[in-house]
Short mmCIF file of C-alpha atoms and ligand atoms in Angstrom, two decimals:
data_model
loop_
_atom_site.label_atom_id
_atom_site.label_comp_id
_atom_site.label_asym_id
_atom_site.label_seq_id
_atom_site.Cartn_x
_atom_site.Cartn_y
_atom_site.Cartn_z
CA UNK A 1 -71.20 -4.97 46.13
CA UNK A 2 -71.46 -7.48 43.32
CA UNK A 3 -71.29 -5.81 39.54
CA UNK A 4 -74.92 -6.55 37.58
CA UNK A 5 -74.10 -8.96 33.90
CA UNK A 6 -75.86 -6.05 31.36
CA UNK A 7 -73.32 -4.14 30.06
CA UNK A 8 -75.89 -1.22 30.01
CA UNK A 9 -78.10 0.25 32.80
CA UNK A 10 -81.76 -0.31 32.49
CA UNK A 11 -84.23 2.73 31.95
CA UNK A 12 -85.52 4.53 35.43
CA UNK A 13 -85.36 2.97 39.01
CA UNK A 14 -83.23 0.12 39.74
CA UNK A 15 -81.49 -2.57 42.72
CA UNK A 16 -79.17 -3.75 40.28
CA UNK A 17 -75.82 -2.65 40.84
CA UNK A 18 -73.66 -1.51 37.79
CA UNK A 19 -71.91 -4.79 35.64
CA UNK A 20 -68.05 -5.20 36.27
CA UNK A 21 -64.75 -7.22 35.95
CA UNK A 22 -64.05 -9.89 39.23
CA UNK A 23 -60.85 -8.70 41.14
CA UNK A 24 -58.04 -10.26 42.90
CA UNK A 25 -59.30 -10.59 47.31
CA UNK A 26 -58.40 -8.13 49.19
CA UNK A 27 -56.96 -5.91 46.76
CA UNK A 28 -59.13 -6.24 44.10
CA UNK A 29 -58.33 -4.58 40.65
CA UNK A 30 -55.45 -1.95 42.57
CA UNK A 31 -53.07 -3.86 40.11
CA UNK A 32 -54.96 -3.97 37.26
CA UNK A 33 -54.56 0.35 37.60
CA UNK A 34 -51.64 0.80 39.00
CA UNK A 35 -49.42 -1.43 36.28
CA UNK A 36 -52.04 0.74 32.93
CA UNK A 37 -54.27 3.70 33.80
CA UNK A 38 -55.10 3.80 30.87
CA UNK A 39 -55.72 0.26 29.66
CA UNK A 40 -57.80 -0.45 32.94
CA UNK A 41 -60.35 2.31 32.34
CA UNK A 42 -60.30 1.35 28.52
CA UNK A 43 -61.17 -2.38 29.94
CA UNK A 44 -63.37 -1.45 32.33
CA UNK A 45 -65.50 0.85 29.48
CA UNK A 46 -66.26 -2.00 27.22
CA UNK A 47 -68.93 -3.01 31.00
CA UNK A 48 -70.54 0.26 29.73
CA UNK A 49 -70.68 4.10 31.05
CA UNK A 50 -70.92 3.07 34.31
CA UNK A 51 -69.31 0.05 36.27
CA UNK A 52 -68.41 -1.33 39.06
CA UNK A 53 -64.17 -1.74 40.44
CA UNK A 54 -62.92 -2.70 43.82
CA UNK A 55 -59.95 -1.21 45.52
CA UNK A 56 -58.80 -2.33 48.95
CA UNK A 57 -61.25 -1.95 51.30
CA UNK A 58 -63.03 0.61 48.61
CA UNK A 59 -66.10 0.06 46.31
CA UNK A 60 -65.39 2.30 42.93
CA UNK A 61 -67.66 3.18 40.30
CA UNK A 62 -66.21 4.79 36.88
CA UNK A 63 -68.30 6.44 34.93
CA UNK A 64 -67.22 7.40 30.88
CA UNK A 65 -70.73 9.28 29.94
CA UNK A 66 -70.94 12.92 30.15
CA UNK A 67 -73.97 13.23 31.12
CA UNK A 68 -72.89 11.10 33.89
CA UNK A 69 -70.53 12.32 34.42
CA UNK A 70 -72.42 15.70 34.97
CA UNK A 71 -75.22 14.51 37.29
CA UNK A 72 -71.88 13.49 39.70
CA UNK A 73 -70.30 16.62 38.78
CA UNK A 74 -73.23 19.28 39.80
CA UNK A 75 -75.25 17.03 41.86
CA UNK A 76 -74.02 18.46 45.36
CA UNK A 77 -75.35 16.84 48.23
CA UNK A 78 -75.20 13.41 46.64
CA UNK A 79 -72.04 13.80 45.68
CA UNK A 80 -68.57 15.22 47.87
CA UNK A 81 -65.89 15.10 47.20
CA UNK A 82 -64.22 11.77 47.90
CA UNK A 83 -61.38 13.52 50.59
CA UNK A 84 -60.12 10.01 50.62
CA UNK A 85 -60.33 9.39 54.31
CA UNK A 86 -59.38 5.25 53.93
CA UNK A 87 -56.25 5.75 52.15
CA UNK A 88 -55.46 9.03 54.95
CA UNK A 89 -55.15 6.91 57.17
CA UNK A 90 -53.27 3.74 55.11
CA UNK A 91 -50.26 6.12 54.14
CA UNK A 92 -50.98 8.94 57.39
CA UNK A 93 -51.01 10.89 53.75
CA UNK A 94 -52.50 14.04 54.89
CA UNK A 95 -51.61 17.62 53.41
CA UNK A 96 -52.99 20.99 53.65
CA UNK A 97 -56.15 19.18 55.24
CA UNK A 98 -57.44 22.82 55.23
CA UNK A 99 -57.13 24.39 52.44
CA UNK A 100 -59.67 24.47 49.38
CA UNK A 101 -58.61 20.97 48.10
CA UNK A 102 -60.13 18.83 51.99
CA UNK A 103 -62.89 20.90 53.53
CA UNK A 104 -65.46 20.21 52.76
CA UNK A 105 -69.66 21.56 53.31
CA UNK A 106 -70.52 25.33 54.06
CA UNK A 107 -66.71 24.91 55.66
CA UNK A 108 -65.04 24.99 51.68
CA UNK A 109 -68.45 27.82 50.54
CA UNK A 110 -66.68 29.88 52.61
CA UNK A 111 -63.03 29.66 52.24
CA UNK A 112 -63.90 29.10 47.70
CA UNK A 113 -65.96 31.89 47.81
CA UNK A 114 -63.37 34.22 49.69
CA UNK A 115 -60.46 32.92 47.69
CA UNK A 116 -62.24 33.46 44.08
CA UNK A 117 -62.14 36.47 43.20
CA UNK A 118 -58.23 36.34 43.80
CA UNK A 119 -58.13 34.36 41.05
CA UNK A 120 -60.00 36.87 38.52
CA UNK A 121 -59.00 37.57 35.23
CA UNK A 122 -58.06 41.08 35.86
CA UNK A 123 -56.15 39.99 39.27
CA UNK A 124 -53.93 37.89 37.39
CA UNK A 125 -52.75 39.88 34.43
CA UNK A 126 -50.38 41.00 36.65
CA UNK A 127 -48.79 37.77 37.06
CA UNK A 128 -47.52 38.24 33.13
CA UNK A 129 -44.06 39.63 33.55
CA UNK A 130 -43.59 36.98 36.15
CA UNK A 131 -44.39 33.97 33.27
CA UNK A 132 -42.47 35.95 31.01
CA UNK A 133 -38.87 36.94 33.15
CA UNK A 134 -39.30 32.68 34.60
CA UNK A 135 -39.23 31.46 30.65
CA UNK A 136 -36.94 33.34 30.27
CA UNK A 137 -34.47 32.64 32.51
CA UNK A 138 -34.91 28.72 31.60
CA UNK A 139 -34.53 29.45 27.72
CA UNK A 140 -31.29 31.31 29.26
CA UNK A 141 -30.23 28.47 30.87
CA UNK A 142 -30.22 26.05 27.70
CA UNK A 143 -27.11 25.61 25.69
CA UNK A 144 -27.49 25.21 21.57
CA UNK A 145 -27.64 21.39 21.33
CA UNK A 146 -27.78 20.26 25.54
CA UNK A 147 -29.64 17.81 26.27
CA UNK A 148 -32.54 18.60 28.42
CA UNK A 149 -35.52 16.24 30.65
CA UNK A 150 -38.55 18.31 29.03
CA UNK A 151 -40.63 17.74 32.51
CA UNK A 152 -38.11 18.28 35.03
CA UNK A 153 -37.22 21.39 33.72
CA UNK A 154 -40.84 22.73 33.01
CA UNK A 155 -41.73 21.12 36.82
CA UNK A 156 -39.31 24.11 37.50
CA UNK A 157 -40.36 26.11 36.06
CA UNK A 158 -43.50 26.42 36.84
CA UNK A 159 -42.35 25.72 40.23
CA UNK A 160 -40.89 29.31 39.70
CA UNK A 161 -43.99 30.85 38.52
CA UNK A 162 -45.64 30.35 41.10
CA UNK A 163 -43.38 30.71 44.51
CA UNK A 164 -42.87 34.39 42.51
CA UNK A 165 -46.23 34.48 42.27
CA UNK A 166 -47.60 33.16 45.58
CA UNK A 167 -44.19 34.90 47.90
CA UNK A 168 -43.28 38.51 45.21
CA UNK A 169 -40.67 38.60 46.78
CA UNK A 170 -36.93 37.11 46.95
CA UNK A 171 -36.61 34.25 48.80
CA UNK A 172 -33.16 33.36 49.51
CA UNK A 173 -32.35 30.66 51.37
CA UNK A 174 -35.95 29.88 51.77
CA UNK A 175 -36.33 29.36 47.86
CA UNK A 176 -34.46 25.66 48.59
CA UNK A 177 -36.94 24.51 51.94
CA UNK A 178 -40.15 25.15 49.31
CA UNK A 179 -38.75 23.96 46.31
CA UNK A 180 -37.51 20.29 48.76
CA UNK A 181 -40.69 20.18 50.46
CA UNK A 182 -42.44 20.25 46.49
CA UNK A 183 -39.55 18.07 45.13
CA UNK A 184 -40.63 15.52 48.26
CA UNK A 185 -44.65 15.98 47.91
CA UNK A 186 -44.04 15.20 44.11
CA UNK A 187 -42.26 11.56 45.56
CA UNK A 188 -44.79 10.87 48.04
CA UNK A 189 -47.69 10.96 45.82
CA UNK A 190 -46.17 9.35 42.58
CA UNK A 191 -46.02 6.05 44.50
CA UNK A 192 -47.38 4.45 41.20
CA UNK A 193 -44.34 2.72 41.76
CA UNK A 194 -45.46 0.43 44.53
CA UNK A 195 -46.49 -3.18 44.06
CA UNK A 196 -50.17 -3.60 45.25
CA UNK A 197 -49.06 -4.83 48.16
CA UNK A 198 -46.67 -1.87 49.66
CA UNK A 199 -50.01 0.01 48.97
CA UNK A 200 -51.17 -2.04 52.05
CA UNK A 201 -47.85 -0.37 54.30
CA UNK A 202 -48.96 1.73 56.49
CA UNK A 203 -47.23 4.97 56.30
CA UNK A 204 -45.84 4.79 59.55
CA UNK A 205 -43.39 2.36 59.56
CA UNK A 206 -40.06 4.67 58.66
CA UNK A 207 -38.64 4.34 55.28
CA UNK A 208 -36.22 6.13 54.51
CA UNK A 209 -38.96 7.78 52.12
CA UNK A 210 -41.29 8.63 54.66
CA UNK A 211 -38.95 10.45 57.28
CA UNK A 212 -37.17 12.97 54.05
CA UNK A 213 -40.49 14.17 53.12
CA UNK A 214 -41.73 14.63 57.28
CA UNK A 215 -38.17 16.50 57.36
CA UNK A 216 -39.32 18.42 54.18
CA UNK A 217 -42.87 19.37 55.49
CA UNK A 218 -42.02 20.02 58.74
CA UNK A 219 -38.87 22.69 57.50
CA UNK A 220 -41.67 23.82 54.83
CA UNK A 221 -44.33 24.26 57.77
CA UNK A 222 -42.36 26.58 59.88
CA UNK A 223 -40.90 28.71 56.81
CA UNK A 224 -44.33 29.14 55.74
CA UNK A 225 -45.30 30.64 59.12
CA UNK A 226 -42.47 32.44 59.69
CA UNK A 227 -43.37 34.03 56.25
CA UNK A 228 -46.37 34.60 57.58
CA UNK A 229 -45.57 36.33 60.63
CA UNK A 230 -43.34 38.69 58.86
CA UNK A 231 -45.96 39.76 56.16
CA UNK A 232 -48.66 40.33 59.01
CA UNK A 233 -45.27 42.26 61.35
CA UNK A 234 -44.86 45.10 57.59
CA UNK A 235 -47.20 44.31 55.56
CA UNK A 236 -44.62 45.49 51.83
CA UNK A 237 -45.87 46.95 48.17
CA UNK A 238 -46.32 43.27 47.03
CA UNK A 239 -48.21 42.34 44.53
CA UNK A 240 -49.04 38.15 45.05
CA UNK A 241 -50.96 35.91 46.39
CA UNK A 242 -49.76 36.23 50.13
CA UNK A 243 -51.43 39.98 49.85
CA UNK A 244 -53.92 39.00 48.25
CA UNK A 245 -55.22 36.65 51.64
CA UNK A 246 -54.03 39.11 53.95
CA UNK A 247 -56.37 42.34 51.89
CA UNK A 248 -59.24 39.97 51.18
CA UNK A 249 -59.53 39.05 54.78
CA UNK A 250 -59.75 43.33 55.25
CA UNK A 251 -63.21 43.06 53.02
CA UNK A 252 -64.66 39.81 54.88
CA UNK A 253 -66.26 39.51 58.42
CA UNK A 254 -64.62 35.59 58.55
CA UNK A 255 -61.02 36.33 58.87
CA UNK A 256 -58.40 33.30 58.33
CA UNK A 257 -56.78 32.29 60.82
CA UNK A 258 -52.57 31.59 60.18
CA UNK A 259 -52.42 27.76 59.40
CA UNK A 260 -55.46 28.55 56.46
CA UNK A 261 -53.29 30.59 54.81
CA UNK A 262 -50.70 28.19 55.49
CA UNK A 263 -52.51 25.42 53.78
CA UNK A 264 -53.94 27.98 50.93
CA UNK A 265 -50.74 28.37 50.31
CA UNK A 266 -49.36 25.05 50.15
CA UNK A 267 -52.54 23.97 48.45
CA UNK A 268 -51.54 26.05 45.40
CA UNK A 269 -48.38 24.94 45.12
CA UNK A 270 -49.10 21.36 45.46
CA UNK A 271 -52.61 21.55 42.30
CA UNK A 272 -50.74 24.40 40.42
CA UNK A 273 -47.21 23.16 39.58
CA UNK A 274 -46.80 19.38 38.20
CA UNK A 275 -50.53 20.22 36.67
CA UNK A 276 -49.28 22.85 34.83
CA UNK A 277 -46.17 21.13 34.53
CA UNK A 278 -47.56 18.51 32.61
CA UNK A 279 -49.59 20.22 30.33
CA UNK A 280 -45.91 22.04 29.23
CA UNK A 281 -44.76 18.32 28.74
CA UNK A 282 -47.58 17.16 26.55
CA UNK A 283 -47.62 19.77 24.38
CA UNK A 284 -44.02 19.64 23.42
CA UNK A 285 -43.67 16.10 22.81
CA UNK A 286 -46.67 16.08 20.54
CA UNK A 287 -45.90 19.63 18.75
CA UNK A 288 -42.39 17.45 18.30
CA UNK A 289 -43.48 14.64 17.02
CA UNK A 290 -46.65 17.29 14.74
CA UNK A 291 -44.15 19.80 12.57
CA UNK A 292 -46.60 21.52 11.01
CA UNK A 293 -48.59 21.80 14.38
CA UNK A 294 -45.24 23.27 15.20
CA UNK A 295 -45.51 25.60 12.80
CA UNK A 296 -49.12 27.45 13.41
CA UNK A 297 -47.79 28.26 16.65
CA UNK A 298 -44.76 29.64 15.58
CA UNK A 299 -46.19 31.30 13.09
CA UNK A 300 -49.54 32.68 14.74
CA UNK A 301 -46.59 33.93 18.18
CA UNK A 302 -44.99 35.74 14.70
CA UNK A 303 -48.21 37.61 14.09
CA UNK A 304 -49.22 37.74 17.34
CA UNK A 305 -46.34 38.51 19.44
CA UNK A 306 -44.08 42.06 19.05
CA UNK A 307 -41.56 40.75 21.77
CA UNK A 308 -42.99 39.02 25.21
CA UNK A 309 -46.64 38.12 25.41
CA UNK A 310 -48.37 40.50 27.86
CA UNK A 311 -52.00 39.99 29.03
CA UNK A 312 -53.46 41.91 26.25
CA UNK A 313 -52.45 39.41 23.29
CA UNK A 314 -53.47 36.15 25.24
CA UNK A 315 -57.01 36.69 23.62
CA UNK A 316 -55.39 36.27 19.77
CA UNK A 317 -53.20 33.36 20.52
CA UNK A 318 -55.72 31.05 19.69
CA UNK A 319 -54.10 28.03 17.87
CA UNK A 320 -52.02 27.81 21.40
CA UNK A 321 -54.80 28.02 22.96
CA UNK A 322 -56.28 24.93 20.12
CA UNK A 323 -52.72 23.36 20.92
CA UNK A 324 -52.84 23.34 24.76
CA UNK A 325 -56.10 22.49 24.97
CA UNK A 326 -55.81 19.13 22.02
CA UNK A 327 -52.98 18.49 24.69
CA UNK A 328 -54.62 18.16 27.73
CA UNK A 329 -57.91 16.36 25.77
CA UNK A 330 -55.06 13.65 24.52
CA UNK A 331 -53.17 13.41 28.01
CA UNK A 332 -55.23 15.48 30.62
CA UNK A 333 -52.47 16.54 33.94
CA UNK A 334 -55.34 16.36 36.68
CA UNK A 335 -56.36 11.71 35.27
CA UNK A 336 -59.41 11.88 37.41
CA UNK A 337 -61.62 13.15 39.56
CA UNK A 338 -62.95 11.06 42.41
CA UNK A 339 -66.40 11.31 44.17
CA UNK A 340 -68.10 10.21 47.32
CA UNK A 341 -71.83 9.46 46.59
CA UNK A 342 -73.03 10.64 50.92
CA UNK A 343 -76.28 9.25 49.74
CA UNK A 344 -77.33 6.05 47.86
CA UNK A 345 -78.64 7.19 44.66
CA UNK A 346 -79.18 6.15 41.11
CA UNK A 347 -76.92 6.62 38.01
CA UNK A 348 -77.04 5.99 34.79
CA UNK A 349 -80.26 3.63 35.81
CA UNK A 350 -78.35 1.60 38.46
CA UNK A 351 -78.19 1.17 42.38
CA UNK A 352 -75.33 3.58 43.98
CA UNK A 353 -75.68 3.03 46.76
CA UNK A 354 -74.24 5.54 49.88
CA UNK A 355 -70.39 5.50 50.12
CA UNK A 356 -70.10 4.49 47.07
CA UNK A 357 -66.63 6.12 45.40
CA UNK A 358 -67.11 7.78 42.26
CA UNK A 359 -64.21 8.09 39.58
CA UNK A 360 -64.32 10.05 36.41
CA UNK A 361 -61.49 9.25 34.15
CA UNK A 362 -60.63 12.23 32.11
CA UNK A 363 -58.59 10.32 29.44
CA UNK A 364 -61.20 7.55 28.75
CA UNK A 365 -63.69 9.84 28.09
CA UNK A 366 -61.52 12.07 26.53
CA UNK A 367 -60.77 9.85 23.78
CA UNK A 368 -64.96 8.11 23.70
CA UNK A 369 -64.85 8.04 19.45
CA UNK A 370 -68.21 8.75 20.19
CA UNK A 371 -67.60 12.85 21.14
CA UNK A 372 -64.32 12.71 19.34
CA UNK A 373 -62.85 12.02 15.68
CA UNK A 374 -60.51 9.77 15.14
CA UNK A 375 -59.71 10.51 19.19
CA UNK A 376 -56.31 8.69 19.05
CA UNK A 377 -54.77 11.51 16.50
CA UNK A 378 -53.83 14.69 17.52
CA UNK A 379 -56.01 17.98 15.87
CA UNK A 380 -56.11 20.84 17.64
CA UNK A 381 -58.55 22.59 15.41
CA UNK A 382 -61.42 20.42 17.43
CA UNK A 383 -61.44 23.38 19.45
CA UNK A 384 -62.80 25.35 17.11
CA UNK A 385 -65.56 27.06 17.82
CA UNK A 386 -67.11 25.07 15.06
CA UNK A 387 -66.43 22.35 15.56
CA UNK A 388 -66.88 22.23 19.59
CA UNK A 389 -70.61 22.22 18.50
CA UNK A 390 -72.63 20.17 19.70
CA UNK A 391 -69.88 18.15 21.79
CA UNK A 392 -71.28 17.42 25.66
CA UNK A 393 -70.44 19.47 27.94
CA UNK A 394 -68.45 16.76 30.47
CA UNK A 395 -66.77 15.03 26.78
CA UNK A 396 -63.58 17.28 28.13
CA UNK A 397 -63.19 18.81 31.51
CA UNK A 398 -59.63 18.93 31.72
CA UNK A 399 -60.68 21.11 34.73
CA UNK A 400 -63.70 19.66 35.98
CA UNK A 401 -67.35 21.19 36.56
CA UNK A 402 -69.39 22.61 38.86
CA UNK A 403 -68.93 24.22 41.64
CA UNK A 404 -65.44 22.51 42.24
CA UNK A 405 -63.93 23.35 38.92
CA UNK A 406 -60.33 24.10 39.03
CA UNK A 407 -59.51 27.52 40.90
CA UNK A 408 -56.19 27.48 39.34
CA UNK A 409 -58.12 27.22 35.42
CA UNK A 410 -57.12 31.11 34.43
CA UNK A 411 -53.71 31.29 36.18
CA UNK A 412 -53.06 27.50 34.12
CA UNK A 413 -53.89 28.74 31.12
CA UNK A 414 -52.37 32.24 31.12
CA UNK A 415 -49.28 30.24 32.48
CA UNK A 416 -49.80 27.94 28.62
CA UNK A 417 -50.43 30.88 26.86
CA UNK A 418 -47.31 32.48 27.99
CA UNK A 419 -44.56 30.09 27.43
CA UNK A 420 -45.97 27.90 25.02
CA UNK A 421 -45.48 30.44 22.14
CA UNK A 422 -42.48 32.49 23.86
CA UNK A 423 -40.79 28.47 23.31
CA UNK A 424 -42.03 28.35 20.00
CA UNK A 425 -39.88 32.11 18.77
CA UNK A 426 -37.17 30.90 20.30
CA UNK A 427 -36.49 27.05 20.93
CA UNK A 428 -35.77 24.28 18.02
CA UNK A 429 -37.48 20.82 20.14
CA UNK A 430 -35.65 16.84 19.22
CA UNK A 431 -37.18 14.87 21.12
CA UNK A 432 -34.65 12.16 21.40
CA UNK A 433 -37.25 9.76 24.24
CA UNK A 434 -39.90 7.56 23.14
CA UNK A 435 -42.99 9.46 20.87
CA UNK A 436 -45.49 7.42 22.79
CA UNK A 437 -43.69 6.55 26.27
CA UNK A 438 -46.10 4.68 29.02
CA UNK A 439 -47.95 6.81 31.44
CA UNK A 440 -48.92 6.13 34.93
CA UNK A 441 -50.96 8.14 37.37
CA UNK A 442 -50.97 9.29 40.90
CA UNK A 443 -51.80 12.93 41.80
CA UNK A 444 -51.64 13.69 38.15
CA UNK A 445 -50.78 11.95 34.72
CA UNK A 446 -47.32 11.58 33.86
CA UNK A 447 -45.19 9.95 31.52
CA UNK A 448 -42.96 6.76 33.02
CA UNK A 449 -40.13 7.73 32.33
CA UNK A 450 -38.74 11.02 31.35
CA UNK A 451 -38.78 13.23 28.08
CA UNK A 452 -35.72 13.98 26.71
CA UNK A 453 -35.20 16.82 23.97
CA UNK A 454 -32.15 18.02 22.47
CA UNK A 455 -32.47 22.09 22.37
CA UNK A 456 -32.14 23.83 19.64
CA UNK A 457 -32.11 27.59 20.57
CA UNK A 458 -33.23 29.71 16.75
C1 HEM B 501 -53.17 22.56 33.86
C2 HEM B 501 -52.82 23.08 34.57
C3 HEM B 501 -54.51 22.46 35.71
C4 HEM B 501 -55.52 21.74 35.56
C5 HEM B 501 -54.90 20.65 34.26
C6 HEM B 501 -55.89 21.60 36.62
C7 HEM B 501 -56.86 20.78 36.88
C8 HEM B 501 -57.98 20.31 38.10
C9 HEM B 501 -59.01 19.78 38.73
C10 HEM B 501 -59.76 19.11 37.30
C11 HEM B 501 -59.54 20.07 39.40
C12 HEM B 501 -61.25 19.67 39.94
C13 HEM B 501 -60.87 18.33 40.51
C14 HEM B 501 -62.05 18.02 41.38
O1 HEM B 501 -63.12 18.32 40.77
O2 HEM B 501 -61.85 17.11 42.54
C15 HEM B 501 -58.40 21.14 39.78
C16 HEM B 501 -59.16 21.81 40.61
C17 HEM B 501 -58.38 22.38 41.90
N1 HEM B 501 -57.63 23.71 41.80
FE1 HEM B 501 -56.14 23.37 39.32
N2 HEM B 501 -55.51 22.39 37.50
C18 HEM B 501 -54.13 23.03 36.79
C19 HEM B 501 -53.88 24.13 37.38
C20 HEM B 501 -53.96 24.79 39.02
C21 HEM B 501 -53.27 25.84 39.23
C22 HEM B 501 -52.73 26.84 39.04
C23 HEM B 501 -54.05 26.02 41.15
C24 HEM B 501 -53.51 27.64 41.54
C25 HEM B 501 -52.67 27.91 41.33
C26 HEM B 501 -54.70 25.57 41.35
C27 HEM B 501 -55.42 25.10 42.07
C28 HEM B 501 -56.84 24.34 42.30
C29 HEM B 501 -57.13 23.78 43.43
C30 HEM B 501 -57.50 24.75 44.98
C31 HEM B 501 -58.62 23.38 43.16
C32 HEM B 501 -59.76 22.96 44.40
C33 HEM B 501 -60.50 24.13 44.07
C34 HEM B 501 -62.02 23.14 44.60
O3 HEM B 501 -62.13 21.80 45.45
O4 HEM B 501 -62.26 24.32 45.06
N3 HEM B 501 -55.22 23.85 39.64
N4 HEM B 501 -57.89 21.27 39.41
#
């Protein structure tokens, strides 16, 4: 596929392919992407709203306009989720293939329909106490004046909330196995440190990291299977996702295999852990450098809350909500969405051949001055109803949109609206590392270096 040479798409049907930069042979634009994902996509956006780029064995089109982003997300049948088959062959990297993030077509529909009710606001209320107690434990564990790596602290916090929500019982020695697997998954996923050439190495090359990863995942598989088997044998009074899944089975004609339950649990663990931790990390990074906004969050927490937040308080925490949304605008945890054209089509006036991968870079679209004034500035007020009016729907899509929209969105927002005000009331963070860290991107968008903070207890 070669790029066209105009920067805006012509109207109507066309044979013209999208324009784009020249890449290196074989590697295409891989090196530019890995070195600086945000910068690379800013450069691509200079070619137009629908732009061609290349990666090893992959022809891709990046989409920057909300209208076409909506088309790609909503038109199932033309665009399907890209399941990274090409990369899986390279990396032997297949996690939870029967879970919601990898199934397609009818199977995905059936699963989504089955799992959706578990993530409704009414069902999620029961997790409020797990969110409060994990946050309290975190705060209690800090000494006044202690220096912490806040991204790691938040990663531990969201993992703890998730494991308690998936399995509401004392995990004992299993906790270690689950934590290790989650850490290994993150390390495996965090390949942005790899050179472009290393990216081409097949994963059967038995590197130290691969072996450790495989051991951790084998132990994890065994543990989760044992937990499912035990729960099926003695269904107790547990208030957790595992119970919900097994109980939901009773209301459906369709029964999940243990392998599917297992893959869903892993999927939630991966999809819900680091994303929420990154939202918290960037929120507090921004609050630490914007004391006026930090004061607004504290004042709201004091005005709305008597004690720890409850599900009933959440609707009144609007400043907190705007702050979290604005942090996810500037630093969207998912970073980018991926689709594949399953048939030839046109987009923004350009021809998109079957098999083309579509890249929807949230971080570029979220900072486009066509939709956001002073887009580089942290201004949570832009999410008030009055100021959101008229903004195109897909100018802001941290949780995606259309049928694959994040199933855990309410759970994640609930976590953010518990944790942010609880921290605001009890802790002052002094930022010790860079206020504007470089970012990199693989599974999630993350700071390239640890974010260090000094904790001052109030
Ligand atoms: C701030 C936190 C989170 C962010 C920013 C986020 C973002 C996203 C995005 C952008 C998608 C759509 C992907 C696509 O269209 O290709 C997605 C899907 C998904 N998310 Fe989240 N997520 C978050 C938290 C969670 C949590 C807490 C869970 C589960 C407990 C979760 C589970 C999932 C699942 C299972 C999918 C796949 C849905 C489907 O394809 O039907 N996410 N998420």
